Amino acid sequence: MKKIAVFNLRDFDEAEWFDQYSRELGLSLSTCPDAPDLDNIARVTAGCECVDIITSRITRELMEAFAKSGIRYLTTRTIGYDHIDLDAAKEFGIHVGNAPYGPDGVADYTVMLILMSLRKMKRILERTAIQDYTLQGLQGRELKCMTVGVIGTGRIGQTVIRSLSGFGCRILAYDLYEKEEVKEYASYVSLEQMWKEADIITLHTPLTAGNRHLINKETLSAMKDGVVLVNTARGGLIDSEALISGIESGKVGAAALDVVEKEFGLYYYDRKSDVLDNRELAVLRGFPNVTVSHHMAFYTDNYTRTVVRDSLHSCKLFMEGKENPWEVC
Ligand code: NAI
């Protein structure tokens, strides 16, 4: 029976699905609760051709170690794959696949973060926790009166747009490629126009070499005063230092960040007793108008079942030399 090496396997939610789908697909598993590193790769991947990971950084060094252990296919139980060094994958002859799941979980979460930001929910929850039931400083704003800018109108961006259309707000969109189906609900504009007119900006593009720090000092200065920024895409899209300055100056009225720069090694681990080397995150967390969550917009029951099933299925197709819809390069 073909064996798959699974890293970062979570007992509390993924194990039962790995068990079920590996049986259904006729695969055996070599599992590890930790991210791959130079100490565990040879042991966990022994006898495997395929490896199944989540969003831990896969550097050239790790890719080389995978190749030395005989790995030929690496699948990530995520949509984004910017955590994987694709050049190194090519160099060492390792194919890479992802496991896109339905966009609704992330889209719901995005709408929730928009509403939480407009209604100052972080402050409300902090006050009720200490029995402070005053109203001062908690006045919110109504989504219907807002212009929302959606950057990236792929699967998630489009779902966000459709959901937002029910609130009666004006919706602006930006993408490298315009999609006809979006035009029913939103108007495509240039980024310059979006910066000028949007009260809320939400990000839904992958992180690429071309859009790193898309939100930076210059673009922030072109935005409306009090703009609300929501990021459920990738931390690297926002220059954290520029965002901190924008919040301190009041340019940014609120931010909701499910993803941040340098989140690798922090998110999904219990680091409460540690001194962390991510000052920007510490500062951002401390602002009353910034909501931070640890990269979990995707995390629903549907997500877990789908990614486990599809990542194993893509390994099976790869090993059988069949057409594999999940292979990205
Ligand atoms: P998708 O591939 O369906 O859509 C991405 C869209 O972004 C496409 O329409 C593409 O044309 C556009 N795009 C690419 N580069 C661009 C640029 N420089 N400027 C403007 N538009 C650009 O991807 P999907 O499924 O909608 O996911 C979007 C992103 O959300 C993922 O790449 C991932 O980084 C992030 N994500 C975050 C999750 C979370 O839990 N917070 C979970 C899942 C995805």
mmCIF file of C-alpha atoms and ligand atoms in Angstrom:
data_model
loop_
_atom_site.group_PDB
_atom_site.id
_atom_site.type_symbol
_atom_site.label_atom_id
_atom_site.label_comp_id
_atom_site.label_asym_id
_atom_site.label_seq_id
_atom_site.Cartn_x
_atom_site.Cartn_y
_atom_site.Cartn_z
ATOM 1 C CA MET A 1 0.000 0.000 0.000
ATOM 2 C CA LYS A 2 1.351 3.455 -0.976
ATOM 3 C CA LYS A 3 2.323 5.618 1.996
ATOM 4 C CA ILE A 4 1.900 9.402 2.379
ATOM 5 C CA ALA A 5 3.894 11.506 4.874
ATOM 6 C CA VAL A 6 1.574 13.912 6.710
ATOM 7 C CA PHE A 7 3.047 16.785 8.720
ATOM 8 C CA ASN A 8 1.262 19.044 11.234
ATOM 9 C CA LEU A 9 -1.452 16.431 11.646
ATOM 10 C CA ARG A 10 -3.984 17.710 14.174
ATOM 11 C CA ASP A 11 -5.501 14.992 16.349
ATOM 12 C CA PHE A 12 -8.468 17.028 17.453
ATOM 13 C CA ASP A 13 -10.028 17.624 14.036
ATOM 14 C CA GLU A 14 -8.054 16.168 11.122
ATOM 15 C CA ALA A 15 -7.185 12.676 12.368
ATOM 16 C CA GLU A 16 -10.645 11.155 11.883
ATOM 17 C CA TRP A 17 -10.816 12.453 8.281
ATOM 18 C CA PHE A 18 -7.288 11.253 7.473
ATOM 19 C CA ASP A 19 -8.290 7.896 8.843
ATOM 20 C CA GLN A 20 -11.501 7.731 6.783
ATOM 21 C CA TYR A 21 -10.109 9.018 3.472
ATOM 22 C CA SER A 22 -6.847 7.065 3.594
ATOM 23 C CA ARG A 23 -8.934 3.906 4.008
ATOM 24 C CA GLU A 24 -11.270 4.889 1.172
ATOM 25 C CA LEU A 25 -8.348 5.691 -1.156
ATOM 26 C CA GLY A 26 -6.290 2.645 -0.159
ATOM 27 C CA LEU A 27 -3.358 4.658 1.254
ATOM 28 C CA SER A 28 -1.323 4.304 4.423
ATOM 29 C CA LEU A 29 0.019 7.263 6.398
ATOM 30 C CA SER A 30 3.189 8.232 8.211
ATOM 31 C CA THR A 31 2.127 11.091 10.458
ATOM 32 C CA CYS A 32 3.810 13.783 12.527
ATOM 33 C CA PRO A 33 2.166 16.500 14.657
ATOM 34 C CA ASP A 34 4.997 18.939 13.913
ATOM 35 C CA ALA A 35 6.059 20.984 10.903
ATOM 36 C CA PRO A 36 8.760 19.404 8.737
ATOM 37 C CA ASP A 37 12.322 20.196 9.806
ATOM 38 C CA LEU A 38 15.788 18.870 9.117
ATOM 39 C CA ASP A 39 15.533 16.488 12.084
ATOM 40 C CA ASN A 40 12.216 14.835 11.284
ATOM 41 C CA ILE A 41 11.995 14.746 7.483
ATOM 42 C CA ALA A 42 14.012 11.563 6.874
ATOM 43 C CA ARG A 43 12.139 9.664 9.602
ATOM 44 C CA VAL A 44 8.596 10.734 8.683
ATOM 45 C CA THR A 45 9.002 10.470 4.912
ATOM 46 C CA ALA A 46 10.775 7.081 4.834
ATOM 47 C CA GLY A 47 9.134 4.984 2.106
ATOM 48 C CA CYS A 48 6.942 7.882 0.881
ATOM 49 C CA GLU A 49 6.785 9.582 -2.500
ATOM 50 C CA CYS A 50 4.318 12.278 -1.415
ATOM 51 C CA VAL A 51 4.205 14.701 1.483
ATOM 52 C CA ASP A 52 1.177 16.573 2.871
ATOM 53 C CA ILE A 53 1.789 19.863 4.758
ATOM 54 C CA ILE A 54 0.013 23.030 5.961
ATOM 55 C CA THR A 55 1.241 26.656 6.071
ATOM 56 C CA SER A 56 4.702 26.075 7.539
ATOM 57 C CA ARG A 57 7.508 27.682 5.556
ATOM 58 C CA ILE A 58 9.094 25.236 3.090
ATOM 59 C CA THR A 59 12.540 26.621 2.373
ATOM 60 C CA ARG A 60 15.088 25.481 -0.192
ATOM 61 C CA GLU A 61 16.900 23.596 2.573
ATOM 62 C CA LEU A 62 13.780 21.612 3.485
ATOM 63 C CA MET A 63 12.951 21.018 -0.176
ATOM 64 C CA GLU A 64 16.417 19.546 -0.665
ATOM 65 C CA ALA A 65 15.885 17.291 2.353
ATOM 66 C CA PHE A 66 12.537 16.130 0.929
ATOM 67 C CA ALA A 67 14.178 15.373 -2.427
ATOM 68 C CA LYS A 68 16.981 13.415 -0.713
ATOM 69 C CA SER A 69 14.307 11.344 1.045
ATOM 70 C CA GLY A 70 12.702 10.464 -2.290
ATOM 71 C CA ILE A 71 9.755 12.882 -2.179
ATOM 72 C CA ARG A 72 8.395 13.762 -5.633
ATOM 73 C CA TYR A 73 5.108 15.497 -4.773
ATOM 74 C CA LEU A 74 4.262 17.991 -2.055
ATOM 75 C CA THR A 75 0.668 18.977 -1.363
ATOM 76 C CA THR A 76 -0.431 21.742 0.977
ATOM 77 C CA ARG A 77 -3.767 21.546 2.801
ATOM 78 C CA THR A 78 -4.348 25.196 1.936
ATOM 79 C CA ILE A 79 -5.353 27.381 -1.005
ATOM 80 C CA GLY A 80 -2.338 29.729 -0.859
ATOM 81 C CA TYR A 81 1.111 28.236 -1.547
ATOM 82 C CA ASP A 82 3.374 31.268 -1.129
ATOM 83 C CA HIS A 83 4.932 29.507 1.914
ATOM 84 C CA ILE A 84 6.572 27.030 -0.456
ATOM 85 C CA ASP A 85 9.793 27.841 -2.322
ATOM 86 C CA LEU A 86 8.555 26.938 -5.797
ATOM 87 C CA ASP A 87 11.936 27.620 -7.440
ATOM 88 C CA ALA A 88 13.508 25.102 -5.098
ATOM 89 C CA ALA A 89 10.701 22.635 -5.849
ATOM 90 C CA LYS A 90 11.526 22.949 -9.548
ATOM 91 C CA GLU A 91 15.259 22.688 -8.862
ATOM 92 C CA PHE A 92 14.806 19.425 -6.938
ATOM 93 C CA GLY A 93 12.142 18.005 -9.268
ATOM 94 C CA ILE A 94 9.313 18.087 -6.714
ATOM 95 C CA HIS A 95 5.805 18.779 -8.008
ATOM 96 C CA VAL A 96 3.522 20.950 -5.839
ATOM 97 C CA GLY A 97 -0.237 20.874 -5.347
ATOM 98 C CA ASN A 98 -2.766 22.764 -3.235
ATOM 99 C CA ALA A 99 -6.243 21.906 -1.988
ATOM 100 C CA PRO A 100 -8.740 24.689 -2.670
ATOM 101 C CA TYR A 101 -11.886 24.425 -0.578
ATOM 102 C CA GLY A 102 -15.147 26.329 -0.804
ATOM 103 C CA PRO A 103 -14.769 30.118 -0.487
ATOM 104 C CA ASP A 104 -17.734 30.571 1.870
ATOM 105 C CA GLY A 105 -15.880 30.125 5.167
ATOM 106 C CA VAL A 106 -13.329 32.867 4.422
ATOM 107 C CA ALA A 107 -15.995 35.095 2.842
ATOM 108 C CA ASP A 108 -18.280 34.795 5.912
ATOM 109 C CA TYR A 109 -15.348 35.575 8.179
ATOM 110 C CA THR A 110 -14.430 38.635 6.096
ATOM 111 C CA VAL A 111 -17.952 40.038 6.336
ATOM 112 C CA MET A 112 -17.854 39.368 10.087
ATOM 113 C CA LEU A 113 -14.559 41.299 10.403
ATOM 114 C CA ILE A 114 -15.974 44.207 8.390
ATOM 115 C CA LEU A 115 -18.997 44.390 10.695
ATOM 116 C CA MET A 116 -16.881 43.936 13.836
ATOM 117 C CA SER A 117 -14.677 46.831 12.731
ATOM 118 C CA LEU A 118 -17.588 49.138 11.918
ATOM 119 C CA ARG A 119 -19.345 48.315 15.197
ATOM 120 C CA LYS A 120 -16.186 48.468 17.368
ATOM 121 C CA MET A 121 -16.789 44.953 18.593
ATOM 122 C CA LYS A 122 -13.322 44.516 20.097
ATOM 123 C CA ARG A 123 -13.948 47.458 22.430
ATOM 124 C CA ILE A 124 -17.493 46.290 23.219
ATOM 125 C CA LEU A 125 -16.299 42.815 24.221
ATOM 126 C CA GLU A 126 -13.445 44.220 26.308
ATOM 127 C CA ARG A 127 -15.857 46.471 28.194
ATOM 128 C CA THR A 128 -18.502 43.831 28.857
ATOM 129 C CA ALA A 129 -15.761 41.518 30.159
ATOM 130 C CA ILE A 130 -15.097 43.993 32.988
ATOM 131 C CA GLN A 131 -18.753 44.978 33.485
ATOM 132 C CA ASP A 132 -18.280 48.406 31.942
ATOM 133 C CA TYR A 133 -21.640 48.943 30.287
ATOM 134 C CA THR A 134 -21.145 52.531 29.127
ATOM 135 C CA LEU A 135 -21.798 53.721 25.566
ATOM 136 C CA GLN A 136 -19.248 56.508 25.146
ATOM 137 C CA GLY A 137 -16.788 55.789 22.343
ATOM 138 C CA LEU A 138 -18.742 52.808 21.040
ATOM 139 C CA GLN A 139 -20.868 54.467 18.379
ATOM 140 C CA GLY A 140 -20.680 52.412 15.202
ATOM 141 C CA ARG A 141 -21.307 53.024 11.525
ATOM 142 C CA GLU A 142 -23.772 51.339 9.167
ATOM 143 C CA LEU A 143 -22.517 49.235 6.292
ATOM 144 C CA LYS A 144 -25.326 50.436 4.035
ATOM 145 C CA CYS A 145 -23.804 53.934 4.028
ATOM 146 C CA MET A 146 -20.321 52.722 3.088
ATOM 147 C CA THR A 147 -18.331 52.186 -0.091
ATOM 148 C CA VAL A 148 -16.476 48.890 0.113
ATOM 149 C CA GLY A 149 -13.434 48.191 -2.086
ATOM 150 C CA VAL A 150 -12.695 44.534 -2.827
ATOM 151 C CA ILE A 151 -9.204 43.806 -4.171
ATOM 152 C CA GLY A 152 -9.053 40.393 -5.850
ATOM 153 C CA THR A 153 -12.279 39.069 -7.329
ATOM 154 C CA GLY A 154 -11.468 35.373 -7.494
ATOM 155 C CA ARG A 155 -13.446 32.739 -5.622
ATOM 156 C CA ILE A 156 -13.331 34.423 -2.199
ATOM 157 C CA GLY A 157 -13.541 38.036 -3.399
ATOM 158 C CA GLN A 158 -16.594 37.232 -5.519
ATOM 159 C CA THR A 159 -18.327 35.487 -2.635
ATOM 160 C CA VAL A 160 -17.624 38.471 -0.379
ATOM 161 C CA ILE A 161 -19.068 40.788 -3.037
ATOM 162 C CA ARG A 162 -22.246 38.721 -3.362
ATOM 163 C CA SER A 163 -22.703 38.683 0.433
ATOM 164 C CA LEU A 164 -22.035 42.413 0.733
ATOM 165 C CA SER A 165 -24.588 43.172 -1.978
ATOM 166 C CA GLY A 166 -27.283 42.165 0.522
ATOM 167 C CA PHE A 167 -26.269 45.021 2.837
ATOM 168 C CA GLY A 168 -27.003 47.706 0.231
ATOM 169 C CA CYS A 169 -23.521 49.243 0.281
ATOM 170 C CA ARG A 170 -21.711 50.528 -2.822
ATOM 171 C CA ILE A 171 -19.086 48.032 -3.975
ATOM 172 C CA LEU A 172 -15.915 48.798 -5.934
ATOM 173 C CA ALA A 173 -13.697 46.033 -7.254
ATOM 174 C CA TYR A 174 -10.164 45.658 -8.541
ATOM 175 C CA ASP A 175 -8.492 42.649 -10.148
ATOM 176 C CA LEU A 176 -5.858 42.083 -12.800
ATOM 177 C CA TYR A 177 -8.587 40.320 -14.788
ATOM 178 C CA GLU A 178 -12.154 41.633 -14.676
ATOM 179 C CA LYS A 179 -14.933 39.057 -14.374
ATOM 180 C CA GLU A 180 -18.320 39.559 -16.012
ATOM 181 C CA GLU A 181 -20.252 37.923 -13.138
ATOM 182 C CA VAL A 182 -18.870 40.502 -10.679
ATOM 183 C CA LYS A 183 -20.236 43.439 -12.658
ATOM 184 C CA GLU A 184 -23.801 42.661 -11.562
ATOM 185 C CA TYR A 185 -22.893 43.717 -8.006
ATOM 186 C CA ALA A 186 -19.748 45.861 -8.202
ATOM 187 C CA SER A 187 -17.978 48.389 -10.426
ATOM 188 C CA TYR A 188 -14.394 47.706 -11.436
ATOM 189 C CA VAL A 189 -12.186 50.745 -10.809
ATOM 190 C CA SER A 190 -8.472 51.523 -10.805
ATOM 191 C CA LEU A 191 -6.581 51.181 -7.525
ATOM 192 C CA GLU A 192 -6.167 54.974 -7.488
ATOM 193 C CA GLN A 193 -9.955 55.425 -7.584
ATOM 194 C CA MET A 194 -10.428 52.766 -4.944
ATOM 195 C CA TRP A 195 -7.976 54.449 -2.569
ATOM 196 C CA LYS A 196 -9.854 57.728 -3.099
ATOM 197 C CA GLU A 197 -13.411 56.450 -2.660
ATOM 198 C CA ALA A 198 -13.483 53.344 -0.478
ATOM 199 C CA ASP A 199 -14.424 53.580 3.214
ATOM 200 C CA ILE A 200 -13.512 49.919 3.676
ATOM 201 C CA ILE A 201 -10.890 47.949 1.728
ATOM 202 C CA THR A 202 -10.743 44.166 1.882
ATOM 203 C CA LEU A 203 -7.935 42.078 0.347
ATOM 204 C CA HIS A 204 -8.461 38.810 -1.529
ATOM 205 C CA THR A 205 -5.442 38.318 -3.806
ATOM 206 C CA PRO A 206 -2.625 35.844 -3.459
ATOM 207 C CA LEU A 207 0.698 37.278 -2.308
ATOM 208 C CA THR A 208 2.974 37.607 -5.321
ATOM 209 C CA ALA A 209 6.272 39.333 -6.052
ATOM 210 C CA GLY A 210 4.248 42.098 -7.732
ATOM 211 C CA ASN A 211 1.873 42.960 -4.876
ATOM 212 C CA ARG A 212 3.973 42.633 -1.717
ATOM 213 C CA HIS A 213 3.262 45.679 0.470
ATOM 214 C CA LEU A 214 0.405 46.759 -1.783
ATOM 215 C CA ILE A 215 -0.789 48.680 1.270
ATOM 216 C CA ASN A 216 2.178 50.910 2.103
ATOM 217 C CA LYS A 217 2.957 54.466 3.188
ATOM 218 C CA GLU A 218 2.167 55.938 -0.235
ATOM 219 C CA THR A 219 -1.012 53.998 -0.931
ATOM 220 C CA LEU A 220 -2.254 54.658 2.625
ATOM 221 C CA SER A 221 -1.760 58.379 2.146
ATOM 222 C CA ALA A 222 -4.001 58.222 -0.965
ATOM 223 C CA MET A 223 -6.854 56.597 1.007
ATOM 224 C CA LYS A 224 -9.799 58.246 2.735
ATOM 225 C CA ASP A 225 -9.263 59.388 6.306
ATOM 226 C CA GLY A 226 -10.566 56.756 8.716
ATOM 227 C CA VAL A 227 -10.382 53.949 6.132
ATOM 228 C CA VAL A 228 -11.106 50.448 7.459
ATOM 229 C CA LEU A 229 -8.673 47.752 6.246
ATOM 230 C CA VAL A 230 -9.503 44.055 6.326
ATOM 231 C CA ASN A 231 -6.949 41.391 5.428
ATOM 232 C CA THR A 232 -7.940 37.754 5.237
ATOM 233 C CA ALA A 233 -5.528 37.100 2.329
ATOM 234 C CA ARG A 234 -1.807 37.224 3.192
ATOM 235 C CA GLY A 235 0.108 39.313 5.741
ATOM 236 C CA GLY A 236 2.752 40.416 3.227
ATOM 237 C CA LEU A 237 0.161 42.452 1.302
ATOM 238 C CA ILE A 238 0.341 45.090 4.052
ATOM 239 C CA ASP A 239 3.487 46.864 5.237
ATOM 240 C CA SER A 240 2.973 46.468 9.009
ATOM 241 C CA GLU A 241 5.110 49.485 9.920
ATOM 242 C CA ALA A 242 3.131 51.716 7.548
ATOM 243 C CA LEU A 243 -0.122 50.356 8.964
ATOM 244 C CA ILE A 244 1.006 51.082 12.525
ATOM 245 C CA SER A 245 1.839 54.675 11.557
ATOM 246 C CA GLY A 246 -1.518 54.960 9.779
ATOM 247 C CA ILE A 247 -3.379 53.826 12.879
ATOM 248 C CA GLU A 248 -1.381 56.103 15.160
ATOM 249 C CA SER A 249 -2.105 59.108 12.947
ATOM 250 C CA GLY A 250 -5.814 58.254 12.637
ATOM 251 C CA LYS A 251 -5.553 57.818 8.857
ATOM 252 C CA VAL A 252 -6.684 54.237 9.369
ATOM 253 C CA GLY A 253 -9.892 54.135 11.403
ATOM 254 C CA ALA A 254 -9.791 50.402 12.066
ATOM 255 C CA ALA A 255 -8.095 47.243 10.841
ATOM 256 C CA ALA A 256 -8.993 43.585 11.024
ATOM 257 C CA LEU A 257 -6.124 41.226 10.323
ATOM 258 C CA ASP A 258 -6.548 37.485 10.073
ATOM 259 C CA VAL A 259 -3.043 37.346 8.622
ATOM 260 C CA VAL A 260 0.120 39.306 9.456
ATOM 261 C CA GLU A 261 3.709 39.483 8.301
ATOM 262 C CA LYS A 262 6.062 37.018 10.021
ATOM 263 C CA GLU A 263 3.246 34.810 11.309
ATOM 264 C CA PHE A 264 5.190 31.601 10.564
ATOM 265 C CA GLY A 265 6.216 29.798 13.712
ATOM 266 C CA LEU A 266 3.633 31.695 15.785
ATOM 267 C CA TYR A 267 0.251 30.833 14.422
ATOM 268 C CA TYR A 268 -1.117 27.424 15.395
ATOM 269 C CA TYR A 269 1.349 27.111 18.301
ATOM 270 C CA ASP A 270 0.899 27.860 21.995
ATOM 271 C CA ARG A 271 3.528 30.576 22.490
ATOM 272 C CA LYS A 272 2.054 32.240 25.586
ATOM 273 C CA SER A 273 5.157 31.846 27.717
ATOM 274 C CA ASP A 274 7.559 32.976 25.019
ATOM 275 C CA VAL A 275 9.100 36.304 24.162
ATOM 276 C CA LEU A 276 8.224 36.692 20.496
ATOM 277 C CA ASP A 277 10.229 38.473 17.832
ATOM 278 C CA ASN A 278 7.293 40.094 16.080
ATOM 279 C CA ARG A 279 7.040 43.622 17.489
ATOM 280 C CA GLU A 280 4.651 44.745 14.790
ATOM 281 C CA LEU A 281 2.139 42.080 15.804
ATOM 282 C CA ALA A 282 2.468 43.064 19.483
ATOM 283 C CA VAL A 283 1.832 46.724 18.653
ATOM 284 C CA LEU A 284 -1.066 45.990 16.307
ATOM 285 C CA ARG A 285 -2.732 43.664 18.837
ATOM 286 C CA GLY A 286 -2.599 46.424 21.413
ATOM 287 C CA PHE A 287 -4.644 48.983 19.493
ATOM 288 C CA PRO A 288 -8.308 49.124 20.508
ATOM 289 C CA ASN A 289 -9.377 49.479 16.876
ATOM 290 C CA VAL A 290 -7.361 46.565 15.494
ATOM 291 C CA THR A 291 -8.808 43.065 15.557
ATOM 292 C CA VAL A 292 -6.269 40.281 15.127
ATOM 293 C CA SER A 293 -7.001 36.600 14.653
ATOM 294 C CA HIS A 294 -4.516 33.846 13.983
ATOM 295 C CA HIS A 295 -5.050 32.966 10.316
ATOM 296 C CA MET A 296 -8.212 31.012 10.780
ATOM 297 C CA ALA A 297 -10.784 32.504 8.428
ATOM 298 C CA PHE A 298 -10.764 29.165 6.603
ATOM 299 C CA TYR A 299 -11.378 27.079 9.694
ATOM 300 C CA THR A 300 -14.792 25.462 9.418
ATOM 301 C CA ASP A 301 -16.090 21.895 9.445
ATOM 302 C CA ASN A 302 -16.388 21.922 5.641
ATOM 303 C CA TYR A 303 -12.795 23.080 5.265
ATOM 304 C CA THR A 304 -11.245 20.297 7.323
ATOM 305 C CA ARG A 305 -13.056 17.478 5.560
ATOM 306 C CA THR A 306 -12.410 18.889 2.088
ATOM 307 C CA VAL A 307 -8.688 19.600 2.400
ATOM 308 C CA VAL A 308 -7.873 16.260 3.958
ATOM 309 C CA ARG A 309 -9.857 14.410 1.270
ATOM 310 C CA ASP A 310 -8.483 16.429 -1.674
ATOM 311 C CA SER A 311 -4.869 16.505 -0.543
ATOM 312 C CA LEU A 312 -4.818 12.710 -0.230
ATOM 313 C CA HIS A 313 -6.676 12.290 -3.489
ATOM 314 C CA SER A 314 -4.163 14.519 -5.301
ATOM 315 C CA CYS A 315 -1.277 12.400 -3.928
ATOM 316 C CA LYS A 316 -2.996 9.266 -5.226
ATOM 317 C CA LEU A 317 -3.521 10.774 -8.698
ATOM 318 C CA PHE A 318 0.104 11.915 -8.797
ATOM 319 C CA MET A 319 1.422 8.472 -7.854
ATOM 320 C CA GLU A 320 -0.813 6.830 -10.471
ATOM 321 C CA GLY A 321 0.460 9.263 -13.107
ATOM 322 C CA LYS A 322 -3.086 10.492 -13.754
ATOM 323 C CA GLU A 323 -4.261 13.998 -14.530
ATOM 324 C CA ASN A 324 -4.231 15.899 -11.249
ATOM 325 C CA PRO A 325 -6.456 19.003 -10.995
ATOM 326 C CA TRP A 326 -4.747 20.087 -7.768
ATOM 327 C CA GLU A 327 -1.187 20.258 -9.132
ATOM 328 C CA VAL A 328 -0.055 23.901 -9.367
ATOM 329 C CA CYS A 329 3.478 23.416 -10.656
HETATM 330 P P1 NAI B 1 -8.430 32.921 -6.461
HETATM 331 O O1 NAI B 1 -7.234 32.425 -7.165
HETATM 332 O O2 NAI B 1 -9.767 32.341 -6.783
HETATM 333 O O3 NAI B 1 -8.540 34.504 -6.674
HETATM 334 C C1 NAI B 1 -7.463 35.369 -6.582
HETATM 335 C C2 NAI B 1 -7.782 36.580 -7.436
HETATM 336 O O4 NAI B 1 -6.756 37.548 -7.225
HETATM 337 C C3 NAI B 1 -7.845 36.277 -8.938
HETATM 338 O O5 NAI B 1 -9.019 36.805 -9.484
HETATM 339 C C4 NAI B 1 -6.585 36.962 -9.475
HETATM 340 O O6 NAI B 1 -6.767 37.458 -10.797
HETATM 341 C C5 NAI B 1 -6.438 38.106 -8.490
HETATM 342 N N1 NAI B 1 -5.096 38.655 -8.423
HETATM 343 C C6 NAI B 1 -3.904 38.008 -8.419
HETATM 344 N N2 NAI B 1 -2.895 38.874 -8.294
HETATM 345 C C7 NAI B 1 -3.463 40.108 -8.214
HETATM 346 C C8 NAI B 1 -2.949 41.414 -8.085
HETATM 347 N N3 NAI B 1 -1.631 41.634 -8.004
HETATM 348 N N4 NAI B 1 -3.818 42.445 -8.042
HETATM 349 C C9 NAI B 1 -5.154 42.220 -8.136
HETATM 350 N N5 NAI B 1 -5.704 41.013 -8.249
HETATM 351 C C10 NAI B 1 -4.869 39.965 -8.304
HETATM 352 O O7 NAI B 1 -8.098 32.771 -4.917
HETATM 353 P P2 NAI B 1 -9.121 32.714 -3.696
HETATM 354 O O8 NAI B 1 -9.537 31.308 -3.465
HETATM 355 O O9 NAI B 1 -10.162 33.740 -3.874
HETATM 356 O O10 NAI B 1 -8.151 33.127 -2.486
HETATM 357 C C11 NAI B 1 -7.572 34.408 -2.417
HETATM 358 C C12 NAI B 1 -6.457 34.416 -1.388
HETATM 359 O O11 NAI B 1 -7.017 34.309 -0.090
HETATM 360 C C13 NAI B 1 -5.489 33.203 -1.467
HETATM 361 O O12 NAI B 1 -4.484 33.389 -2.437
HETATM 362 C C14 NAI B 1 -4.927 33.140 -0.078
HETATM 363 O O13 NAI B 1 -3.754 33.915 -0.015
HETATM 364 C C15 NAI B 1 -6.019 33.780 0.787
HETATM 365 N N6 NAI B 1 -6.656 32.815 1.682
HETATM 366 C C16 NAI B 1 -6.683 33.067 3.028
HETATM 367 C C17 NAI B 1 -7.299 32.203 3.907
HETATM 368 C C18 NAI B 1 -7.427 32.479 5.372
HETATM 369 O O14 NAI B 1 -7.755 31.575 6.130
HETATM 370 N N7 NAI B 1 -7.209 33.687 5.844
HETATM 371 C C19 NAI B 1 -7.870 30.945 3.424
HETATM 372 C C20 NAI B 1 -7.861 30.812 1.989
HETATM 373 C C21 NAI B 1 -7.250 31.694 1.161
#
